[in-house]
Coordinates of C-alpha atoms and ligand atoms in Angstrom, one line a residue:
X57 CA 101.4 88.7 127.5
X58 CA 103.7 85.8 127.9
X59 CA 106.5 85.7 129.9
X60 CA 110.5 84.8 129.7
X61 CA 111.6 81.5 131.0
X62 CA 114.5 81.7 132.6
X63 CA 116.2 78.7 134.1
X64 CA 119.4 78.5 136.3
X65 CA 122.0 75.4 134.9
X66 CA 125.4 74.8 137.6
X67 CA 128.4 74.1 135.8
X68 CA 130.0 70.4 137.4
X69 CA 132.2 72.2 139.9
X70 CA 135.9 71.5 138.8
X71 CA 137.7 69.3 141.9
X72 CA 139.8 71.1 142.9
X73 CA 137.7 74.1 143.5
X74 CA 136.3 72.3 146.1
X75 CA 134.5 74.0 148.8
X76 CA 135.5 74.2 152.6
X77 CA 132.5 77.3 153.4
X78 CA 129.4 77.3 151.7
X79 CA 127.8 76.1 148.5
X80 CA 125.0 75.9 146.3
X81 CA 121.9 73.2 146.6
X82 CA 119.9 73.0 144.2
X83 CA 116.4 71.7 145.0
X84 CA 113.4 71.4 142.3
X85 CA 113.2 75.0 140.4
X86 CA 114.9 76.5 143.6
X87 CA 119.0 76.9 144.1
X88 CA 120.1 77.9 147.6
X89 CA 123.4 79.2 149.8
X90 CA 124.1 76.9 152.4
X91 CA 126.6 76.5 154.6
X92 CA 128.7 73.3 154.9
X93 CA 126.7 72.3 157.8
X94 CA 123.5 72.7 155.5
X95 CA 122.0 75.2 157.4
X96 CA 121.1 78.0 154.3
X97 CA 122.0 81.6 154.5
X98 CA 118.9 84.4 154.1
X99 CA 118.1 86.2 151.5
X100 CA 120.1 83.9 148.9
X101 CA 117.4 81.4 147.5
X102 CA 115.8 82.1 144.7
X103 CA 113.5 79.7 142.3
X104 CA 113.1 80.3 138.5
X105 CA 111.2 77.7 136.3
X106 CA 113.4 75.0 135.8
X107 CA 116.9 74.5 138.1
X108 CA 119.2 72.2 136.0
X109 CA 121.9 71.0 138.8
X110 CA 125.6 69.3 137.2
X111 CA 123.8 67.1 136.3
X112 CA 122.6 67.1 134.0
X113 CA 122.7 66.7 130.6
X114 CA 121.9 68.9 127.4
X115 CA 120.0 66.8 126.1
X116 CA 117.5 67.7 130.1
X117 CA 118.7 71.4 129.4
X118 CA 116.9 71.0 125.8
X119 CA 113.6 70.3 127.2
X120 CA 113.2 72.1 129.7
X121 CA 113.8 75.2 129.2
X122 CA 113.9 75.1 124.7
X123 CA 112.2 72.8 123.0
X124 CA 108.9 74.9 123.5
X125 CA 110.7 78.3 122.3
X126 CA 111.7 75.8 118.7
X127 CA 108.7 74.1 118.4
X128 CA 106.6 77.5 118.5
X129 CA 108.4 78.6 115.4
X130 CA 107.9 76.2 113.5
X131 CA 104.5 77.6 112.9
X132 CA 105.2 80.4 113.6
X133 CA 106.6 82.1 116.7
X134 CA 110.3 84.9 116.7
X135 CA 112.1 82.5 119.0
X136 CA 115.2 83.0 121.0
X137 CA 117.1 81.4 123.5
X138 CA 120.5 82.9 125.4
X139 CA 123.2 81.5 127.5
X140 CA 124.3 84.3 130.6
X141 CA 127.0 83.4 133.0
X142 CA 130.4 84.4 133.9
X143 CA 133.1 83.1 132.2
X144 CA 133.8 79.4 132.2
X145 CA 130.2 78.9 134.2
X146 CA 129.5 77.0 131.1
X147 CA 127.8 79.2 128.2
X148 CA 129.0 78.0 125.3
X149 CA 128.7 73.5 126.4
X150 CA 125.4 74.7 127.4
X151 CA 125.1 76.3 123.4
X152 CA 127.3 73.7 121.3
X153 CA 127.9 71.1 123.8
X154 CA 130.6 68.3 123.6
X155 CA 131.4 65.0 120.6
X156 CA 128.8 63.3 123.3
X157 CA 126.3 65.6 124.5
X158 CA 125.1 68.2 122.2
X159 CA 123.8 71.2 122.9
X160 CA 121.0 73.4 122.2
X161 CA 121.6 74.7 118.3
X162 CA 121.9 71.3 117.6
X163 CA 119.2 70.1 118.8
X164 CA 117.5 72.7 118.0
X165 CA 118.7 72.2 114.4
X166 CA 117.8 68.4 114.4
X167 CA 113.9 68.7 116.1
X168 CA 113.2 71.9 113.4
X169 CA 113.2 69.8 111.2
X170 CA 112.1 67.2 112.4
X171 CA 108.6 68.9 113.8
X172 CA 108.6 70.4 110.0
X173 CA 108.9 66.9 108.8
X174 CA 105.5 66.4 110.9
X175 CA 103.3 69.0 109.9
X176 CA 102.6 68.5 105.9
X177 CA 100.5 70.5 105.0
X178 CA 102.7 73.1 104.8
X179 CA 106.2 73.9 102.7
X180 CA 109.1 75.3 104.9
X181 CA 111.8 77.4 103.5
X182 CA 113.9 76.9 105.8
X183 CA 117.1 79.8 105.5
X184 CA 120.4 80.1 108.4
X185 CA 122.9 82.9 108.9
X186 CA 126.0 82.5 111.8
X187 CA 127.1 86.2 112.9
X188 CA 129.2 87.6 115.9
X189 CA 129.5 90.6 117.5
X190 CA 133.2 91.3 118.5
X191 CA 135.1 94.6 119.6
X192 CA 131.9 95.7 119.6
X193 CA 131.6 94.8 115.5
X194 CA 129.4 92.2 113.8
X195 CA 131.3 89.9 111.5
X196 CA 130.0 87.2 109.1
X197 CA 130.8 83.9 110.9
X198 CA 130.1 81.9 107.3
X199 CA 131.6 84.7 105.1
X200 CA 135.0 86.2 106.7
X201 CA 134.8 89.1 104.2
X202 CA 131.7 90.0 105.3
X203 CA 133.2 92.4 108.5
X204 CA 131.7 95.2 110.5
X205 CA 128.1 94.5 109.2
X206 CA 125.5 97.7 109.9
X207 CA 122.1 96.7 111.4
X208 CA 118.8 98.3 109.4
X209 CA 115.5 98.4 110.4
X210 CA 112.7 99.3 108.0
X211 CA 109.0 98.1 108.5
X212 CA 109.4 94.9 106.0
X213 CA 111.6 93.2 107.8
X214 CA 111.8 95.4 111.1
X215 CA 115.2 95.0 113.7
X216 CA 118.6 93.4 110.9
X217 CA 122.0 93.8 109.9
X218 CA 122.3 94.3 106.3
X219 CA 124.7 92.5 104.2
X220 CA 124.6 88.6 105.8
X221 CA 125.1 86.0 104.7
X222 CA 122.2 84.1 104.3
X223 CA 122.1 80.5 103.3
X224 CA 119.5 78.2 102.5
X225 CA 118.9 74.8 103.8
X226 CA 117.4 71.7 103.4
X227 CA 118.4 69.6 105.9
X228 CA 119.7 68.7 109.9
X229 CA 123.1 68.0 108.2
X230 CA 124.0 70.8 105.9
X231 CA 122.5 73.1 108.7
X232 CA 126.0 71.4 111.3
X233 CA 128.5 71.2 108.4
X234 CA 127.6 75.1 107.5
X235 CA 127.4 76.3 111.7
X236 CA 131.3 73.9 111.8
X237 CA 133.5 76.4 109.7
X238 CA 131.2 79.8 111.1
X239 CA 132.9 78.2 114.2
X240 CA 136.6 78.5 112.6
X241 CA 135.5 82.0 111.9
X242 CA 134.7 82.5 116.1
X243 CA 136.9 84.6 118.5
X244 CA 138.4 82.5 120.8
X245 CA 141.5 83.1 123.2
X246 CA 142.5 81.9 126.4
X247 CA 142.8 83.2 129.8
X248 CA 143.3 82.2 133.2
X249 CA 139.2 81.0 132.9
X250 CA 139.1 79.3 130.5
X251 CA 142.0 78.0 128.1
X252 CA 138.8 78.3 125.2
X253 CA 136.9 81.2 126.3
X254 CA 134.8 83.3 124.3
X255 CA 135.6 86.5 123.3
X256 CA 132.9 87.2 121.4
X257 CA 128.7 87.1 121.5
X258 CA 127.7 84.4 118.6
X259 CA 124.4 84.4 117.3
X260 CA 123.4 81.5 115.1
X261 CA 119.3 81.9 113.5
X262 CA 117.0 80.1 112.0
X263 CA 114.3 81.7 109.1
X264 CA 111.2 79.7 109.4
X265 CA 108.9 80.2 106.5
X266 CA 106.0 78.6 105.2
X267 CA 102.6 78.2 103.4
X268 CA 99.7 76.7 103.0
X269 CA 100.5 73.6 101.1
X270 CA 97.3 73.4 98.6
X271 CA 96.0 77.4 97.9
X272 CA 92.9 76.7 95.9
X273 CA 91.2 74.4 98.5
X274 CA 90.8 76.1 101.1
X275 CA 88.6 79.4 100.9
X276 CA 90.6 81.1 104.7
X277 CA 93.1 83.0 103.3
X278 CA 94.6 83.5 106.6
X279 CA 96.0 80.3 106.8
X280 CA 96.0 79.5 103.8
X281 CA 97.6 82.0 102.0
X282 CA 99.5 84.1 104.7
X283 CA 103.0 82.4 104.3
X284 CA 104.2 82.3 108.3
X285 CA 107.6 83.6 108.8
X286 CA 109.8 83.4 111.9
X287 CA 112.6 84.4 113.5
X288 CA 114.8 82.1 115.8
X289 CA 118.0 83.1 117.6
X290 CA 120.0 80.8 118.9
X291 CA 122.2 83.1 121.1
X292 CA 126.1 82.0 123.3
X293 CA 127.2 84.9 125.0
X294 CA 130.7 86.1 126.6
X295 CA 131.1 85.7 129.7
X296 CA 131.1 88.6 132.2
X297 CA 135.0 88.9 133.5
X298 CA 136.7 90.7 136.6
X299 CA 140.5 91.4 134.7
X300 CA 141.9 90.8 138.0
X301 CA 140.4 87.1 137.4
X302 CA 141.7 86.4 134.3
X303 CA 144.2 88.3 133.7
X304 CA 144.0 90.1 130.8
X305 CA 145.6 92.3 129.2
X306 CA 146.7 94.4 125.9
X307 CA 144.3 92.5 123.0
X308 CA 142.2 89.8 125.7
X309 CA 141.5 93.5 128.7
X310 CA 140.1 95.3 125.4
X311 CA 137.9 92.1 124.5
X312 CA 137.3 91.8 128.1
X313 CA 136.3 95.9 128.4
X314 CA 133.6 95.4 125.7
X315 CA 132.2 92.5 126.2
X316 CA 131.4 93.7 130.1
X317 CA 130.7 96.8 128.6
X318 CA 128.5 95.4 126.6
X319 CA 125.9 92.6 128.7
X320 CA 126.3 95.3 131.9
X321 CA 124.0 97.6 128.7
X322 CA 122.0 94.6 128.9
X323 CA 121.6 94.5 131.9
X324 CA 120.2 98.1 131.6
X325 CA 118.2 96.6 129.8
X326 CA 116.7 93.6 131.5
X327 CA 116.4 96.2 134.0
X328 CA 114.2 98.0 132.9
X329 CA 111.7 95.6 132.0
X330 CA 111.4 94.5 134.8
X331 CA 110.4 97.5 136.2
X332 CA 107.3 96.7 134.6
X333 CA 105.3 99.2 131.9
X334 CA 104.5 101.7 133.8
X335 CA 107.9 102.8 135.7
X336 CA 110.2 102.0 132.7
X337 CA 110.1 104.7 131.0
X338 CA 113.4 104.5 127.8
X339 CA 114.6 101.3 127.1
X340 CA 119.2 102.1 126.0
X341 CA 118.2 99.0 123.8
X342 CA 120.6 101.6 121.5
X343 CA 122.9 100.8 123.7
X344 CA 124.9 97.5 122.2
X345 CA 124.6 95.7 119.1
X346 CA 123.8 92.8 121.4
X347 CA 121.2 94.8 122.9
X348 CA 120.0 96.0 119.3
X349 CA 119.6 92.9 118.0
X350 CA 118.4 91.5 120.1
X351 CA 115.0 93.4 121.2
X352 CA 112.5 91.4 119.5
X353 CA 113.7 88.6 121.7
X354 CA 114.0 91.0 125.1
X355 CA 109.8 92.8 126.2
X356 CA 109.1 92.6 122.9
X357 CA 107.7 89.5 119.7
X358 CA 109.8 86.3 120.2
X359 CA 109.3 83.5 122.8
X360 CA 112.4 83.5 124.9
X361 CA 114.7 82.2 127.2
X362 CA 117.8 82.1 129.1
X363 CA 119.7 79.2 130.5
X364 CA 121.6 81.0 133.5
X365 CA 124.8 79.4 133.9
X366 CA 126.8 79.7 137.3
X367 CA 130.3 78.1 138.3
X368 CA 129.6 76.3 141.4
X369 CA 132.9 77.1 143.1
X370 CA 132.4 79.2 146.1
X371 CA 135.6 81.1 145.2
X372 CA 133.0 82.9 142.1
X373 CA 130.4 83.2 144.6
X374 CA 129.6 86.9 143.8
X375 CA 130.0 86.2 140.1
X376 CA 127.1 83.9 141.1
X377 CA 125.0 86.1 143.1
X378 CA 125.0 88.5 140.4
X379 CA 124.2 86.7 137.7
X380 CA 121.4 84.3 140.0
X381 CA 120.0 88.0 140.1
X382 CA 120.0 89.5 136.6
X383 CA 118.2 85.9 136.6
X384 CA 115.3 87.2 139.3
X385 CA 114.5 90.2 136.7
X386 CA 114.3 88.3 133.7
X387 CA 111.9 86.6 135.4
X388 CA 110.0 89.2 135.3
X389 CA 109.9 90.3 130.9
X390 CA 106.7 89.9 129.8
X391 CA 106.4 89.9 126.4
X392 CA 104.2 89.3 123.5
X393 CA 103.9 87.3 121.3
X394 CA 101.8 86.7 118.0
X395 CA 102.2 83.9 115.0
X396 CA 103.8 86.5 111.8
X397 CA 101.7 85.9 109.3
X398 CA 102.3 88.2 105.9
X399 CA 100.3 88.3 102.9
X400 CA 102.1 88.2 99.3
X401 CA 100.1 89.7 96.6
X402 CA 98.3 87.3 94.7
X403 CA 97.1 85.6 98.9
X404 CA 96.5 89.3 99.2
X405 CA 94.5 89.1 95.3
X406 CA 92.6 86.5 96.2
X407 CA 91.9 88.3 100.0
X408 CA 90.0 91.0 97.6
X409 CA 87.8 88.3 96.2
X410 CA 86.0 86.9 98.2
X411 CA 85.7 89.9 100.4
X412 CA 83.9 91.2 96.8
X413 CA 82.2 87.7 96.6
X414 CA 81.0 88.0 100.3
X415 CA 79.1 91.4 99.3
X416 CA 77.8 90.3 96.4
X417 CA 76.0 87.6 98.5
X418 CA 74.6 89.7 101.0
X419 CA 73.1 91.5 98.3
X420 CA 71.8 89.2 96.4
X421 CA 70.5 87.7 99.7
X422 CA 68.6 90.8 100.8
X423 CA 66.7 91.4 97.5
X424 CA 68.2 94.4 97.2
X425 CA 67.1 95.2 92.9
X426 CA 63.8 93.5 93.8
X427 CA 64.0 95.7 96.5
X428 CA 65.0 98.7 94.0
X429 CA 62.2 97.3 91.7
X430 CA 59.3 97.9 94.6
X431 CA 61.2 101.5 95.3
X432 CA 60.8 102.4 91.7
X433 CA 56.7 101.2 91.5
X434 CA 56.1 102.6 94.9
X435 CA 57.3 106.6 94.5
X436 CA 55.5 105.5 90.6
X437 CA 52.2 105.5 91.8
X438 CA 53.0 108.2 94.7
X439 CA 53.1 110.6 91.7
X440 CA 50.4 109.5 90.6
X441 CA 48.2 109.5 93.4
X442 CA 49.1 113.1 93.2
X443 CA 48.7 114.9 90.7
X444 CA 44.6 112.6 90.8
X445 CA 44.8 114.6 93.8
X446 CA 45.2 118.0 92.0
X447 CA 43.2 117.1 89.5
X448 CA 40.6 115.6 92.0
X449 CA 41.0 119.9 93.8
X450 CA 40.6 121.3 91.4
X451 CA 37.5 119.5 89.8
X452 CA 36.1 120.9 93.8
X453 CA 37.2 124.0 92.9
X454 CA 34.9 124.7 90.0
X455 CA 31.7 122.7 91.6
X456 CA 32.3 124.3 94.4
X457 CA 32.7 127.9 92.2
X458 CA 29.6 126.4 90.2
X459 CA 27.6 125.6 93.8
X460 CA 28.5 129.8 94.8
X461 CA 26.9 131.4 91.7
X462 CA 24.4 129.1 91.6
X463 CA 23.0 129.2 95.0
X464 CA 23.6 133.8 94.4
X465 CA 21.4 133.7 91.6
X466 CA 19.0 131.6 94.1
X467 CA 18.9 134.2 96.3
X468 CA 18.3 136.8 93.7
X469 CA 15.1 134.9 92.2
X470 CA 14.2 134.2 95.8
X471 CA 15.4 138.9 96.3
X472 CA 12.5 139.4 93.7
X473 CA 10.0 137.3 94.3
X474 CA 10.2 138.9 97.2
X475 CA 10.1 142.7 96.4
X476 CA 7.1 141.6 94.5
X477 CA 5.6 140.8 97.2
X478 CA 6.5 143.4 99.1
X479 CA 5.0 145.3 95.7
X480 CA 1.7 144.2 95.6
X481 CA 1.2 143.5 99.6
X482 CA 1.9 147.9 100.1
X483 CA -0.3 149.0 97.2
X484 CA -3.1 145.7 96.4
X485 CA -3.1 144.5 93.5
X486 CA -5.5 145.5 90.3
X487 CA -6.2 144.0 87.9
X488 CA -6.2 146.4 85.4
X489 CA -2.8 147.9 87.0
X490 CA -2.1 144.6 85.0
X491 CA 2.1 144.0 84.8
X492 CA 2.4 148.1 84.0
X493 CA 1.2 148.2 87.3
X494 CA 3.7 146.0 88.6
X495 CA 7.0 146.8 86.8
X496 CA 6.4 151.5 87.6
X497 CA 6.1 150.1 91.1
X498 CA 9.0 147.8 91.2
X499 CA 11.2 150.2 89.3
X500 CA 10.0 152.7 91.4
X501 CA 11.1 151.0 94.6
X502 CA 14.8 150.1 92.8
X503 CA 15.1 153.6 92.5
X504 CA 14.0 154.6 96.8
X505 CA 16.1 152.2 97.8
X506 CA 19.6 153.7 94.8
X507 CA 18.9 150.2 93.9
X508 CA 20.7 149.2 91.0
X509 CA 18.3 149.4 88.2
X510 CA 18.5 148.2 84.0
X511 CA 15.5 148.3 82.5
X512 CA 12.8 146.0 84.4
X513 CA 15.4 143.2 85.4
X514 CA 15.9 143.7 89.3
X515 CA 19.7 143.0 89.7
X516 CA 19.7 144.2 94.0
X517 CA 17.0 143.2 96.2
X518 CA 15.3 146.1 97.4
X519 CA 15.6 145.4 100.5
X520 CA 15.1 149.4 101.9
X521 CA 11.2 148.6 100.8
X522 CA 10.9 145.4 102.5
X523 CA 10.4 144.8 106.5
X524 CA 13.3 143.6 108.1
X525 CA 11.0 139.3 108.4
X526 CA 7.2 139.3 107.7
X527 CA 5.2 136.7 105.7
X528 CA 3.2 138.2 103.4
X529 CA -0.7 137.0 101.8
X530 CA -1.8 137.0 98.4
X531 CA -4.8 137.3 98.9
X532 CA -5.3 137.5 94.5
X533 CA -3.1 138.7 91.3
X534 CA -1.5 139.5 88.0
X535 CA -0.3 136.9 85.8
X536 CA 2.1 135.1 87.7
X537 CA 5.0 133.4 85.4
X538 CA 3.4 129.5 84.4
X539 CA 6.1 128.0 86.9
X540 CA 7.1 128.2 90.9
X541 CA 9.0 130.5 91.9
X542 CA 10.9 128.0 93.9
X543 CA 13.3 125.2 92.6
X544 CA 11.1 121.8 92.9
X545 CA 13.9 120.6 94.8
X546 CA 14.9 122.6 97.7
X547 CA 17.8 121.1 98.6
X548 CA 19.4 121.4 95.6
X549 CA 19.9 124.7 96.0
X550 CA 20.4 126.1 99.1
X551 CA 23.3 125.7 101.5
X552 CA 23.6 124.7 104.2
X553 CA 24.2 128.8 105.9
X554 CA 21.0 128.7 104.2
X555 CA 19.4 126.0 106.0
X556 CA 20.5 127.8 108.9
X557 CA 19.1 131.6 108.2
X558 CA 16.1 130.2 107.0
X559 CA 15.6 128.0 110.2
X560 CA 16.9 131.1 112.7
X561 CA 13.0 131.8 112.8
X562 CA 11.7 133.8 108.8
X563 CA 9.5 131.4 108.1
X564 CA 5.5 131.0 110.1
X565 CA 4.7 127.5 108.5
X566 CA 8.4 125.6 107.0
X567 CA 6.3 122.1 106.9
X568 CA 3.2 124.7 104.0
X569 CA 7.4 126.3 102.6
X570 CA 7.6 122.0 101.4
X571 CA 4.5 121.9 99.9
X572 CA 4.4 125.3 98.1
X573 CA 7.5 124.0 96.9
X574 CA 6.3 120.9 95.4
X575 CA 4.0 122.2 94.1
X576 CA 3.4 124.3 90.5
X577 CA 1.7 126.7 89.6
X578 CA -0.6 125.6 86.9
X579 CA -2.6 129.2 85.9
X580 CA -3.4 131.9 87.8
X581 CA -6.8 133.0 88.1
X582 CA -8.8 135.7 87.9
X583 CA -9.3 138.2 90.5
X584 CA -13.1 136.8 91.5
X585 CA -11.3 133.5 91.9
X586 CA -10.8 131.9 95.6
X587 CA -7.8 133.2 96.9
X588 CA -4.7 131.1 97.6
X589 CA -2.6 131.3 99.7
X590 CA 1.6 131.8 99.2
X591 CA 4.2 132.0 101.6
X592 CA 6.8 134.7 100.8
X593 CA 9.7 135.0 103.1
X594 CA 12.1 136.7 103.8
X595 CA 16.2 136.9 105.0
X596 CA 16.6 139.7 108.3
X597 CA 19.3 142.0 107.2
X598 CA 23.1 141.9 108.3
Ligands
ATP211 N1 127.8 71.2 132.2 C1 129.4 70.9 132.4 N2 129.3 69.6 131.9 C2 130.8 68.8 130.9 N3 131.4 70.3 131.1 C3 131.1 71.9 131.4 C4 129.7 72.0 131.5 N4 129.7 73.0 131.6 C5 130.8 73.7 131.0 N5 131.3 72.7 130.4 C6 133.1 72.4 131.0 O1 133.5 74.0 131.6 C7 134.7 73.8 130.8 C8 133.8 76.1 130.7 O2 132.3 75.9 129.9 P1 132.2 76.8 129.0 O3 133.2 77.1 128.0 O4 131.4 76.4 128.0 O5 132.3 78.2 129.7 P2 131.3 79.6 129.0 O6 131.2 80.0 129.7 O7 131.7 79.8 127.7 O8 133.1 80.5 129.3 P3 133.2 82.7 127.9 O9 133.5 83.0 128.6 O10 134.5 82.6 128.9 O11 132.4 81.7 126.9 C9 134.3 73.7 129.1 O12 136.3 73.1 129.6 C10 133.8 73.2 129.4 O13 134.0 71.4 128.8

């Protein structure tokens, strides 16, 4: 945000209008009303960015109040300078100047071209136009046939006057020549206040476009490819006037009314803008063509300077007070200023290419392709491991099943042994009865206990026939199979569960059992042989 620059310029006093009562005193950037004897009048002292007394030349005014804006315009900032004040206070003199002391417009044009010459790395295209607002109608001062032009607004151009002739210019002389031709078309008129009074507001406009000279050398598209476009308005307003003073009538009266009305709207806009953002509400830019055209300069995107001209004579004291109050309010206005850049299609294309290139570099920088390959490999490995795991799971299941079957088989074998032992113990063993007696007895036992019996094969142990737990001692043998009834390696056939049951107390002598496990029976003894101890065990019935 940037405050509007406001300065006051005091026109030299007209000798015939010398004051006897009061006078305006200028001290640095302050102007105040004093009594003839030097006493300041309270409440009538104003401070501004600059105050120029009657001795100031246009050169000084330009330097103090407008030069920076012209230079900024060359760099891409919108700029506006305008003179405001009552009739005959020196507005036209300030803006247009004289032969010996050229005004702001002349100096600005010269300065802009001089400045562009100093910027060697950019090329410029400058267009100028010149218009007036006469009786609230816009006329083209470069082309008299272009009358009553309309104001339009769009996103690309903002507010603009349709049909206004724009001349492309290359140097100061060319522009000054055009301005002179335009001046011929301006509406001037004689009033009691000014022999050559401006009857219209005039706006001289320069549109300054620039772009970097060699776009290929730089990759910074924002500064190299963008085109900067700034609009510079140099405005000479018609002066407010009191009809009684100007003695206007007829055409002059009509002109005066239009002038005063549009200046009143300008005052309203300034008042609203000076209220501050929160209170300002609706800004009546559209109430006059002047404020509509100057909209960007008033609270918009432009560097703005207002040169308020005053007539120091005592007879104009009320108009001067009004001008100073207007200036004070204008001082409160802030504009939001920024360089205006637009991108051409070529610039946009280049920007996109650069963005794509940057993205590609980023991708390469992060080794995205390599990472993708790694992820793929990891995924494959994971899948392989998963399959392997499933295969092992199946194998484990098979193994467990096989173990269970094996255990069952062992258990059945053990049960058979138990039953046999039982039979042997309870019925005694006779070598004569032999195998047949045992078999018969076993069958009988099996039948008694409702066990399933298929021929000579016992499928179910005859637990009924067995005491809950005991250790049988065999004192004599029949023909026994030529192998140990227990496996060679006990741990191969008993699982932990079996061991638990064993250790719960049904083994009288585990060492003996182990010894039995290791013993391979070679032959069975005869009836008179020394009895050999055989330890058998059974499990408790759960
Ligand atoms: N600073 C100055 N130095 C010398 N002469 C001046 C100065 N300012 C104004 N004048 C003279 O005062 C007269 C009125 O000035 P000017 O026409 O510029 O007033 P104005 O404000 O433009 O009036 P209007 O609103 O009626 O157009 C002119 O003759 C002009 O040459």
